Amino acid sequence: MSQPIELVVIGAGGRGGRAYASYALRHPDEVRIVGVAEPDPIRRERLAEEHDIDDSRCFTTWEDLVAAGQLADGAIVATQDQMHVGPAIAAMEAGYDVLLEKPMAHTLEGCVQLVQASERTGRVLQICHVLRYAPFWRKLHEVLESGVIGEIITVEHRENVAYWHMAHSFVRGHWRNKALSSPMILAKCCHDLDILVWNLKRPVTRLSSVGSLMHFRSENVGPEIPHRCTDGCPIEATCPFSALAIYVDYERTMPNARERLQAAGLDPEAPNVWPFTAMTHDVSRAGRQHAIETGPYGRCVYRCDNDVVDHQTVLMELESGASVTLVMHGHSHEEHRSMRYDGAKGTLRARVEPDEIEVHIHGGKSERIAIERSATGHGGGDEGIMRDFVRVLRGEIAPLTTARVSLESHLLAFAAEDARLSGQVIAMAEYRAQAEDLARAMA
């Protein structure tokens, strides 16, 4: 039996430490975590303890880890968006194959640098477009590939972000401000754009976009509303974005959460799971209460330094003439993605959570396909991408996608943001040519 693939983790937060490294705990015969770089001592020590990592292979910075020489076959890089380029390129140059959390980078220049580094060093650079690896999205791709609905004429794809998730990640959290992270259309929808690239195959020729930050603005409340939910806010008891309702008395926001936590073997009184782990290391009720009284997640959603959109629509025309509409917004009553593909022979409608696909043939039969949903993250996508990354490193399979293919979804996201801000229609051939010019200038 082959030895487990050895990996190091750069960034041991929710994605690196919990979503990806935890795969090794469930599959110790396949992979072993042998090193970690993480500035937060609690996260670093927790990962080291879980994976029995020697102190000599625990580092505060990624620079120190890389300077120690190649410690493993591959590296998981899951730092914050603006910190992807440096460690990923350094790891590839040091001999590591790299699994890189999305988005690739928060700038087009960074994305180009990453692709160049992968091709220059010959190292695998697999971007965490985890939806490709989930059973639902694989089945959707399979049905479309079969040609059952004929040539695709038009597509509607919706990323419906739940109101509390919007408040958590894009108003109070790490992705609230473009200068600190990246545009929301990149941070949230590079997944969706990658799925569209994968399914539709034809390049986008023209793109336009509209959207703005409408709701989470200071002018939408009066002066009597304080800066924190815990500072005697007169509307806290009825506000859907109350930090108390989301993080402490969470059943006000998520009525079935207690039962779901218990079913997953977690303590409802100290839910050691996202989004609670994103706000504090102490997930007890007292710890969560303290976090919202003192930290960023207790701020009023109308009093934050957020500037990313809360809704955006992207309209694309493909080389085939097909039209595609992508709608992203943060005001859904529930978290889900939904889509409709209309073809010359039929219509496909699908929805994530529940994972169902309906195919209606013009003048013919209809079929409903239910896909069993995985309990792991992103409907099984987190587990699936780790499984594939390990098999790629073992030489058993080729990567499902490459860094250069992943670049296309990022190009579309940057183009969408440019189109939204400028009010112009983007000619994608010219936009891609600019990226190639940039690549040549940087080479």
CSV table of C-alpha atoms in Angstrom, one decimal:
chain,number,residue,atom,x,y,z
A,1,MET,CA,0.0,0.0,0.0
A,2,SER,CA,1.4,3.5,-0.9
A,3,GLN,CA,2.5,5.9,1.8
A,4,PRO,CA,0.2,8.8,2.6
A,5,ILE,CA,0.8,12.0,0.7
A,6,GLU,CA,2.4,14.6,3.1
A,7,LEU,CA,1.1,18.2,3.1
A,8,VAL,CA,1.8,21.4,4.9
A,9,VAL,CA,-0.9,24.0,5.7
A,10,ILE,CA,-0.3,27.8,5.2
A,11,GLY,CA,-3.2,29.5,6.9
A,12,ALA,CA,-5.0,27.3,9.5
A,13,GLY,CA,-8.3,29.1,9.7
A,14,GLY,CA,-11.8,28.0,8.7
A,15,ARG,CA,-10.8,26.8,5.2
A,16,GLY,CA,-7.2,25.6,5.7
A,17,GLY,CA,-7.6,24.1,9.1
A,18,ARG,CA,-11.2,22.9,9.2
A,19,ALA,CA,-12.3,22.4,5.6
A,20,TYR,CA,-9.2,20.9,4.0
A,21,ALA,CA,-6.7,19.7,6.7
A,22,SER,CA,-9.5,17.8,8.5
A,23,TYR,CA,-9.6,15.4,5.5
A,24,ALA,CA,-6.4,13.9,6.8
A,25,LEU,CA,-8.1,13.0,10.1
A,26,ARG,CA,-10.8,11.1,8.2
A,27,HIS,CA,-8.4,9.5,5.7
A,28,PRO,CA,-5.1,9.0,7.5
A,29,ASP,CA,-4.1,6.3,4.9
A,30,GLU,CA,-4.3,8.9,2.1
A,31,VAL,CA,-2.8,12.1,3.5
A,32,ARG,CA,-0.8,13.4,6.5
A,33,ILE,CA,-0.4,17.0,7.6
A,34,VAL,CA,3.3,17.5,8.6
A,35,GLY,CA,3.7,21.2,8.9
A,36,VAL,CA,1.8,24.5,9.5
A,37,ALA,CA,2.4,28.2,9.2
A,38,GLU,CA,-0.2,30.3,11.0
A,39,PRO,CA,0.3,33.6,12.9
A,40,ASP,CA,-2.6,33.0,15.3
A,41,PRO,CA,-1.2,30.9,18.1
A,42,ILE,CA,-4.5,29.2,19.0
A,43,ARG,CA,-5.1,28.1,15.4
A,44,ARG,CA,-1.5,27.0,15.0
A,45,GLU,CA,-1.4,25.0,18.2
A,46,ARG,CA,-4.8,23.4,17.5
A,47,LEU,CA,-3.8,22.2,14.1
A,48,ALA,CA,-0.5,20.9,15.4
A,49,GLU,CA,-2.2,19.0,18.2
A,50,GLU,CA,-4.9,17.5,15.9
A,51,HIS,CA,-2.3,16.3,13.4
A,52,ASP,CA,0.6,15.5,15.9
A,53,ILE,CA,2.9,18.0,14.1
A,54,ASP,CA,6.3,18.3,15.7
A,55,ASP,CA,7.2,21.8,17.1
A,56,SER,CA,10.0,22.1,14.7
A,57,ARG,CA,7.5,22.2,11.8
A,58,CYS,CA,5.2,24.8,13.3
A,59,PHE,CA,5.8,28.3,12.0
A,60,THR,CA,4.4,31.8,12.6
A,61,THR,CA,4.9,32.9,9.0
A,62,TRP,CA,4.9,31.2,5.7
A,63,GLU,CA,8.3,32.7,5.0
A,64,ASP,CA,9.7,30.7,7.8
A,65,LEU,CA,8.1,27.5,6.6
A,66,VAL,CA,9.4,27.9,3.1
A,67,ALA,CA,12.9,28.8,4.4
A,68,ALA,CA,12.9,25.5,6.3
A,69,GLY,CA,13.2,23.6,2.9
A,70,GLN,CA,10.6,21.3,1.3
A,71,LEU,CA,8.9,19.5,4.1
A,72,ALA,CA,6.2,17.7,2.2
A,73,ASP,CA,4.8,16.9,-1.3
A,74,GLY,CA,2.2,19.6,-1.4
A,75,ALA,CA,1.0,22.7,0.3
A,76,ILE,CA,-2.5,24.0,1.2
A,77,VAL,CA,-2.5,27.8,0.9
A,78,ALA,CA,-5.6,29.2,2.6
A,79,THR,CA,-4.6,32.7,3.8
A,80,GLN,CA,-6.8,35.7,3.4
A,81,ASP,CA,-7.5,36.8,-0.2
A,82,GLN,CA,-4.8,39.5,-0.3
A,83,MET,CA,-2.2,37.1,1.0
A,84,HIS,CA,-2.4,34.4,-1.6
A,85,VAL,CA,0.2,35.3,-4.2
A,86,GLY,CA,3.4,35.4,-2.1
A,87,PRO,CA,3.1,32.1,-0.2
A,88,ALA,CA,1.7,30.2,-3.2
A,89,ILE,CA,4.5,31.3,-5.6
A,90,ALA,CA,7.1,30.7,-2.9
A,91,ALA,CA,5.8,27.2,-2.2
A,92,MET,CA,5.8,26.3,-5.9
A,93,GLU,CA,9.3,27.6,-6.3
A,94,ALA,CA,10.3,25.5,-3.3
A,95,GLY,CA,9.0,22.3,-5.0
A,96,TYR,CA,5.5,22.1,-3.5
A,97,ASP,CA,2.4,21.3,-5.6
A,98,VAL,CA,-0.2,23.7,-4.3
A,99,LEU,CA,-3.9,23.6,-3.4
A,100,LEU,CA,-4.9,27.3,-3.3
A,101,GLU,CA,-8.1,28.7,-1.7
A,102,LYS,CA,-10.2,30.8,-4.0
A,103,PRO,CA,-10.1,33.5,-5.3
A,104,MET,CA,-6.7,33.0,-6.8
A,105,ALA,CA,-5.8,36.6,-5.9
A,106,HIS,CA,-7.6,39.9,-5.4
A,107,THR,CA,-6.0,41.5,-8.4
A,108,LEU,CA,-5.7,40.5,-12.1
A,109,GLU,CA,-1.9,41.0,-11.8
A,110,GLY,CA,-1.8,38.5,-9.0
A,111,CYS,CA,-3.8,35.9,-10.9
A,112,VAL,CA,-1.5,36.2,-13.9
A,113,GLN,CA,1.6,35.9,-11.6
A,114,LEU,CA,0.2,32.6,-10.2
A,115,VAL,CA,-0.5,31.0,-13.5
A,116,GLN,CA,3.0,32.0,-14.8
A,117,ALA,CA,4.6,30.6,-11.7
A,118,SER,CA,2.7,27.3,-12.1
A,119,GLU,CA,3.7,27.0,-15.7
A,120,ARG,CA,7.3,28.1,-15.1
A,121,THR,CA,8.0,25.7,-12.2
A,122,GLY,CA,5.9,22.8,-13.6
A,123,ARG,CA,4.1,22.5,-10.3
A,124,VAL,CA,0.4,21.7,-9.9
A,125,LEU,CA,-1.6,24.8,-8.9
A,126,GLN,CA,-5.2,23.6,-8.1
A,127,ILE,CA,-7.6,26.4,-7.3
A,128,CYS,CA,-10.3,25.5,-4.7
A,129,HIS,CA,-13.3,25.7,-7.1
A,130,VAL,CA,-14.8,23.1,-4.9
A,131,LEU,CA,-18.2,23.1,-6.6
A,132,ARG,CA,-16.8,21.1,-9.5
A,133,TYR,CA,-16.1,18.3,-7.0
A,134,ALA,CA,-19.6,18.1,-5.4
A,135,PRO,CA,-22.1,15.4,-6.5
A,136,PHE,CA,-24.8,18.0,-7.4
A,137,TRP,CA,-22.6,20.0,-9.7
A,138,ARG,CA,-21.1,16.9,-11.3
A,139,LYS,CA,-24.5,15.6,-12.1
A,140,LEU,CA,-25.6,18.9,-13.5
A,141,HIS,CA,-22.5,18.9,-15.7
A,142,GLU,CA,-23.2,15.4,-16.8
A,143,VAL,CA,-26.8,16.1,-17.8
A,144,LEU,CA,-25.8,19.2,-19.8
A,145,GLU,CA,-23.0,17.2,-21.5
A,146,SER,CA,-25.5,14.5,-22.5
A,147,GLY,CA,-27.1,17.0,-24.9
A,148,VAL,CA,-30.6,16.1,-23.6
A,149,ILE,CA,-31.8,19.8,-23.7
A,150,GLY,CA,-30.0,20.5,-27.0
A,151,GLU,CA,-28.0,23.5,-27.8
A,152,ILE,CA,-28.1,25.9,-24.9
A,153,ILE,CA,-29.8,29.2,-25.7
A,154,THR,CA,-30.1,31.0,-22.4
A,155,VAL,CA,-29.0,30.6,-18.8
A,156,GLU,CA,-30.2,32.1,-15.5
A,157,HIS,CA,-27.9,31.4,-12.6
A,158,ARG,CA,-28.7,32.8,-9.1
A,159,GLU,CA,-26.4,33.0,-6.1
A,160,ASN,CA,-28.9,33.7,-3.3
A,161,VAL,CA,-26.9,34.7,-0.2
A,162,ALA,CA,-28.9,34.5,3.0
A,163,TYR,CA,-29.4,37.8,4.7
A,164,TRP,CA,-27.5,36.7,7.9
A,165,HIS,CA,-24.6,35.3,5.8
A,166,MET,CA,-24.4,38.7,4.0
A,167,ALA,CA,-24.3,40.5,7.3
A,168,HIS,CA,-21.7,38.1,8.7
A,169,SER,CA,-19.2,37.9,5.8
A,170,PHE,CA,-19.8,41.0,3.6
A,171,VAL,CA,-20.9,43.7,6.1
A,172,ARG,CA,-19.2,42.8,9.3
A,173,GLY,CA,-16.6,40.3,8.2
A,174,HIS,CA,-13.4,39.8,6.3
A,175,TRP,CA,-14.9,40.4,2.8
A,176,ARG,CA,-16.8,43.6,3.7
A,177,ASN,CA,-14.4,46.1,2.1
A,178,LYS,CA,-12.7,45.9,-1.3
A,179,ALA,CA,-9.5,47.5,-0.1
A,180,LEU,CA,-9.1,44.9,2.6
A,181,SER,CA,-10.3,41.8,0.5
A,182,SER,CA,-11.7,41.8,-3.0
A,183,PRO,CA,-14.9,42.7,-4.8
A,184,MET,CA,-17.9,40.6,-3.8
A,185,ILE,CA,-18.5,39.4,-7.3
A,186,LEU,CA,-15.0,37.9,-7.2
A,187,ALA,CA,-15.0,36.6,-3.6
A,188,LYS,CA,-18.4,35.0,-3.8
A,189,CYS,CA,-19.0,34.3,-7.5
A,190,CYS,CA,-15.7,33.0,-8.9
A,191,HIS,CA,-17.3,29.7,-7.9
A,192,ASP,CA,-20.4,30.4,-10.0
A,193,LEU,CA,-18.4,31.8,-12.9
A,194,ASP,CA,-16.2,28.7,-12.9
A,195,ILE,CA,-19.3,26.5,-13.1
A,196,LEU,CA,-20.6,28.5,-16.1
A,197,VAL,CA,-17.2,28.3,-17.8
A,198,TRP,CA,-17.2,24.5,-17.2
A,199,ASN,CA,-20.7,23.9,-18.4
A,200,LEU,CA,-21.0,26.2,-21.3
A,201,LYS,CA,-17.5,25.8,-22.9
A,202,ARG,CA,-17.9,28.7,-25.3
A,203,PRO,CA,-16.0,31.9,-24.4
A,204,VAL,CA,-17.9,35.0,-23.3
A,205,THR,CA,-17.7,37.7,-26.0
A,206,ARG,CA,-19.5,40.6,-24.4
A,207,LEU,CA,-20.2,41.4,-20.7
A,208,SER,CA,-22.1,44.1,-18.8
A,209,SER,CA,-23.0,44.5,-15.2
A,210,VAL,CA,-25.1,46.6,-12.7
A,211,GLY,CA,-25.3,46.6,-9.0
A,212,SER,CA,-24.6,48.6,-5.8
A,213,LEU,CA,-24.7,48.7,-2.1
A,214,MET,CA,-28.3,49.7,-1.4
A,215,HIS,CA,-29.2,48.6,2.1
A,216,PHE,CA,-26.3,48.3,4.5
A,217,ARG,CA,-25.7,52.1,4.7
A,218,SER,CA,-25.8,54.5,7.6
A,219,GLU,CA,-28.5,56.7,6.0
A,220,ASN,CA,-30.9,53.8,6.3
A,221,VAL,CA,-31.3,54.2,10.0
A,222,GLY,CA,-31.8,57.1,12.3
A,223,PRO,CA,-29.3,58.7,14.8
A,224,GLU,CA,-30.8,56.8,17.7
A,225,ILE,CA,-29.3,53.5,16.4
A,226,PRO,CA,-26.1,52.8,18.3
A,227,HIS,CA,-22.9,51.4,16.8
A,228,ARG,CA,-23.3,48.1,18.5
A,229,CYS,CA,-26.2,45.7,18.8
A,230,THR,CA,-25.5,45.4,22.5
A,231,ASP,CA,-25.5,49.1,23.3
A,232,GLY,CA,-29.2,49.4,23.9
A,233,CYS,CA,-30.4,49.4,20.3
A,234,PRO,CA,-34.1,50.2,20.3
A,235,ILE,CA,-34.8,47.9,17.3
A,236,GLU,CA,-32.5,45.0,18.3
A,237,ALA,CA,-35.3,42.6,19.2
A,238,THR,CA,-36.9,42.9,15.8
A,239,CYS,CA,-33.8,43.5,13.6
A,240,PRO,CA,-33.1,40.5,11.4
A,241,PHE,CA,-29.4,41.5,11.3
A,242,SER,CA,-29.0,41.6,15.1
A,243,ALA,CA,-25.7,40.1,16.2
A,244,LEU,CA,-27.4,38.7,19.3
A,245,ALA,CA,-29.9,36.9,17.0
A,246,ILE,CA,-27.2,35.5,14.7
A,247,TYR,CA,-24.5,34.5,17.2
A,248,VAL,CA,-25.9,34.2,20.7
A,249,ASP,CA,-29.7,33.5,20.5
A,250,TYR,CA,-29.1,31.9,17.0
A,251,GLU,CA,-32.5,30.1,17.0
A,252,ARG,CA,-34.1,33.5,16.3
A,253,THR,CA,-32.3,33.6,13.0
A,254,MET,CA,-32.0,29.8,12.3
A,255,PRO,CA,-35.0,28.0,13.9
A,256,ASN,CA,-33.8,24.5,13.2
A,257,ALA,CA,-30.1,25.1,14.0
A,258,ARG,CA,-30.2,23.4,17.4
A,259,GLU,CA,-31.5,20.2,16.0
A,260,ARG,CA,-29.1,20.3,13.1
A,261,LEU,CA,-26.1,20.9,15.4
A,262,GLN,CA,-27.2,18.0,17.6
A,263,ALA,CA,-27.6,15.7,14.6
A,264,ALA,CA,-24.1,16.6,13.5
A,265,GLY,CA,-22.7,15.6,17.0
A,266,LEU,CA,-22.1,19.2,18.0
A,267,ASP,CA,-22.9,20.9,21.3
A,268,PRO,CA,-25.6,23.5,20.7
A,269,GLU,CA,-24.4,25.5,23.7
A,270,ALA,CA,-20.9,25.8,22.3
A,271,PRO,CA,-21.3,25.3,18.5
A,272,ASN,CA,-17.8,24.6,17.2
A,273,VAL,CA,-18.7,25.4,13.6
A,274,TRP,CA,-18.9,28.3,11.2
A,275,PRO,CA,-20.0,31.1,11.5
A,276,PHE,CA,-19.4,31.0,15.2
A,277,THR,CA,-15.7,29.9,14.9
A,278,ALA,CA,-15.1,32.8,12.6
A,279,MET,CA,-15.9,35.4,15.3
A,280,THR,CA,-14.2,33.9,18.3
A,281,HIS,CA,-12.1,31.0,19.6
A,282,ASP,CA,-14.4,30.7,22.6
A,283,VAL,CA,-17.7,29.5,21.2
A,284,SER,CA,-19.4,29.1,24.5
A,285,ARG,CA,-22.4,31.4,25.0
A,286,ALA,CA,-20.3,33.7,27.3
A,287,GLY,CA,-17.5,33.7,24.7
A,288,ARG,CA,-19.9,34.6,21.9
A,289,GLN,CA,-21.5,37.3,24.0
A,290,HIS,CA,-18.1,38.8,24.8
A,291,ALA,CA,-17.1,38.7,21.1
A,292,ILE,CA,-20.1,40.7,20.0
A,293,GLU,CA,-19.6,43.2,22.8
A,294,THR,CA,-16.0,43.9,21.9
A,295,GLY,CA,-15.3,42.6,18.3
A,296,PRO,CA,-16.2,43.4,14.8
A,297,TYR,CA,-19.1,41.0,14.6
A,298,GLY,CA,-21.1,42.9,17.1
A,299,ARG,CA,-21.2,46.1,15.1
A,300,CYS,CA,-24.5,47.5,13.7
A,301,VAL,CA,-24.8,46.5,10.0
A,302,TYR,CA,-25.6,50.1,9.3
A,303,ARG,CA,-22.5,51.4,11.1
A,304,CYS,CA,-19.7,49.3,9.5
A,305,ASP,CA,-16.9,50.2,7.1
A,306,ASN,CA,-18.3,48.0,4.4
A,307,ASP,CA,-18.3,49.1,0.7
A,308,VAL,CA,-18.9,45.9,-1.3
A,309,VAL,CA,-22.2,45.6,-3.2
A,310,ASP,CA,-25.2,43.8,-1.7
A,311,HIS,CA,-26.6,43.0,-5.2
A,312,GLN,CA,-25.1,42.6,-8.6
A,313,THR,CA,-26.3,41.3,-12.0
A,314,VAL,CA,-23.9,40.2,-14.8
A,315,LEU,CA,-25.1,39.8,-18.4
A,316,MET,CA,-22.9,37.8,-20.7
A,317,GLU,CA,-23.1,36.9,-24.4
A,318,LEU,CA,-21.3,33.7,-25.5
A,319,GLU,CA,-19.5,33.1,-28.8
A,320,SER,CA,-22.4,30.9,-29.8
A,321,GLY,CA,-24.9,33.7,-29.3
A,322,ALA,CA,-26.3,32.3,-26.1
A,323,SER,CA,-27.1,34.7,-23.3
A,324,VAL,CA,-26.3,34.2,-19.6
A,325,THR,CA,-27.5,36.1,-16.6
A,326,LEU,CA,-25.8,35.8,-13.2
A,327,VAL,CA,-27.6,37.3,-10.3
A,328,MET,CA,-25.8,37.6,-6.9
A,329,HIS,CA,-27.5,39.2,-3.9
A,330,GLY,CA,-27.4,39.2,-0.1
A,331,HIS,CA,-31.1,39.4,0.8
A,332,SER,CA,-32.4,35.9,0.4
A,333,HIS,CA,-34.5,34.4,3.1
A,334,GLU,CA,-32.4,31.2,2.8
A,335,GLU,CA,-29.0,30.2,1.4
A,336,HIS,CA,-29.2,28.5,-2.0
A,337,ARG,CA,-28.2,28.6,-5.6
A,338,SER,CA,-30.7,28.1,-8.3
A,339,MET,CA,-30.5,27.9,-12.1
A,340,ARG,CA,-32.3,27.5,-15.3
A,341,TYR,CA,-30.9,26.3,-18.7
A,342,ASP,CA,-33.1,26.6,-21.7
A,343,GLY,CA,-32.1,24.7,-24.8
A,344,ALA,CA,-33.4,23.9,-28.3
A,345,LYS,CA,-34.8,20.6,-27.0
A,346,GLY,CA,-35.8,21.3,-23.5
A,347,THR,CA,-35.5,23.1,-20.2
A,348,LEU,CA,-33.4,22.2,-17.1
A,349,ARG,CA,-34.2,23.7,-13.7
A,350,ALA,CA,-32.1,23.0,-10.7
A,351,ARG,CA,-31.6,24.1,-7.1
A,352,VAL,CA,-29.0,23.5,-4.4
A,353,GLU,CA,-30.4,22.6,-1.0
A,354,PRO,CA,-32.4,20.6,-1.7
A,355,ASP,CA,-30.1,19.2,-4.5
A,356,GLU,CA,-32.6,18.6,-7.3
A,357,ILE,CA,-32.5,18.8,-11.0
A,358,GLU,CA,-35.6,18.8,-13.3
A,359,VAL,CA,-35.4,18.2,-17.0
A,360,HIS,CA,-38.4,19.0,-19.2
A,361,ILE,CA,-38.2,17.9,-22.8
A,362,HIS,CA,-40.3,19.9,-25.3
A,363,GLY,CA,-43.4,17.9,-26.1
A,364,GLY,CA,-42.0,14.9,-24.3
A,365,LYS,CA,-41.2,13.5,-20.8
A,366,SER,CA,-40.1,15.3,-17.7
A,367,GLU,CA,-37.7,13.9,-15.1
A,368,ARG,CA,-36.7,14.9,-11.6
A,369,ILE,CA,-33.2,13.9,-10.4
A,370,ALA,CA,-32.5,14.0,-6.7
A,371,ILE,CA,-28.9,13.9,-5.6
A,372,GLU,CA,-28.0,12.7,-2.1
A,373,ARG,CA,-26.3,15.6,-0.4
A,374,SER,CA,-23.0,15.1,1.4
A,375,ALA,CA,-22.8,16.3,5.0
A,376,THR,CA,-19.3,17.8,4.4
A,377,GLY,CA,-18.7,21.4,3.2
A,378,HIS,CA,-20.1,22.8,-0.1
A,379,GLY,CA,-22.2,19.7,-0.6
A,380,GLY,CA,-19.2,17.4,-0.6
A,381,GLY,CA,-17.0,19.7,-2.7
A,382,ASP,CA,-14.5,20.3,0.1
A,383,GLU,CA,-14.1,16.5,0.6
A,384,GLY,CA,-14.0,16.0,-3.2
A,385,ILE,CA,-11.3,18.4,-4.0
A,386,MET,CA,-9.0,17.1,-1.3
A,387,ARG,CA,-9.5,13.5,-2.6
A,388,ASP,CA,-8.7,14.6,-6.1
A,389,PHE,CA,-5.7,16.7,-5.0
A,390,VAL,CA,-4.2,13.7,-3.3
A,391,ARG,CA,-4.8,11.5,-6.3
A,392,VAL,CA,-3.2,14.1,-8.6
A,393,LEU,CA,-0.1,14.2,-6.4
A,394,ARG,CA,0.0,10.4,-6.4
A,395,GLY,CA,0.0,10.5,-10.2
A,396,GLU,CA,-3.3,8.5,-10.4
A,397,ILE,CA,-5.3,11.2,-12.3
A,398,ALA,CA,-4.8,14.5,-14.1
A,399,PRO,CA,-6.3,17.6,-12.4
A,400,LEU,CA,-9.9,18.2,-13.3
A,401,THR,CA,-9.0,21.8,-14.0
A,402,THR,CA,-5.9,23.9,-14.3
A,403,ALA,CA,-4.8,27.3,-13.0
A,404,ARG,CA,-5.1,28.7,-16.5
A,405,VAL,CA,-8.7,27.5,-16.8
A,406,SER,CA,-9.4,29.0,-13.4
A,407,LEU,CA,-8.0,32.3,-14.6
A,408,GLU,CA,-11.0,32.6,-17.0
A,409,SER,CA,-13.6,32.8,-14.2
A,410,HIS,CA,-11.5,35.4,-12.4
A,411,LEU,CA,-11.2,37.4,-15.6
A,412,LEU,CA,-15.0,37.5,-15.9
A,413,ALA,CA,-15.3,38.6,-12.3
A,414,PHE,CA,-12.8,41.5,-12.8
A,415,ALA,CA,-14.5,42.4,-16.1
A,416,ALA,CA,-17.9,42.4,-14.3
A,417,GLU,CA,-16.6,44.8,-11.6
A,418,ASP,CA,-15.1,47.1,-14.2
A,419,ALA,CA,-18.3,47.1,-16.2
A,420,ARG,CA,-20.4,47.8,-13.1
A,421,LEU,CA,-18.2,50.8,-12.1
A,422,SER,CA,-17.8,52.2,-15.7
A,423,GLY,CA,-21.3,51.5,-17.0
A,424,GLN,CA,-19.7,50.1,-20.2
A,425,VAL,CA,-20.1,46.9,-22.1
A,426,ILE,CA,-16.8,45.0,-21.9
A,427,ALA,CA,-15.4,43.3,-25.1
A,428,MET,CA,-13.9,40.2,-23.6
A,429,ALA,CA,-11.5,39.5,-26.5
A,430,GLU,CA,-9.8,42.9,-25.7
A,431,TYR,CA,-9.9,42.2,-22.0
A,432,ARG,CA,-8.2,38.9,-22.4
A,433,ALA,CA,-5.6,40.5,-24.7
A,434,GLN,CA,-4.9,43.0,-22.0
A,435,ALA,CA,-4.3,40.2,-19.6
A,436,GLU,CA,-1.9,38.5,-22.0
A,437,ASP,CA,-0.1,41.8,-22.5
A,438,LEU,CA,0.2,42.1,-18.7
A,439,ALA,CA,1.5,38.6,-18.5
A,440,ARG,CA,4.2,39.3,-21.1
A,441,ALA,CA,5.2,42.5,-19.3
A,442,MET,CA,5.5,40.7,-16.0
A,443,ALA,CA,7.4,37.7,-17.4
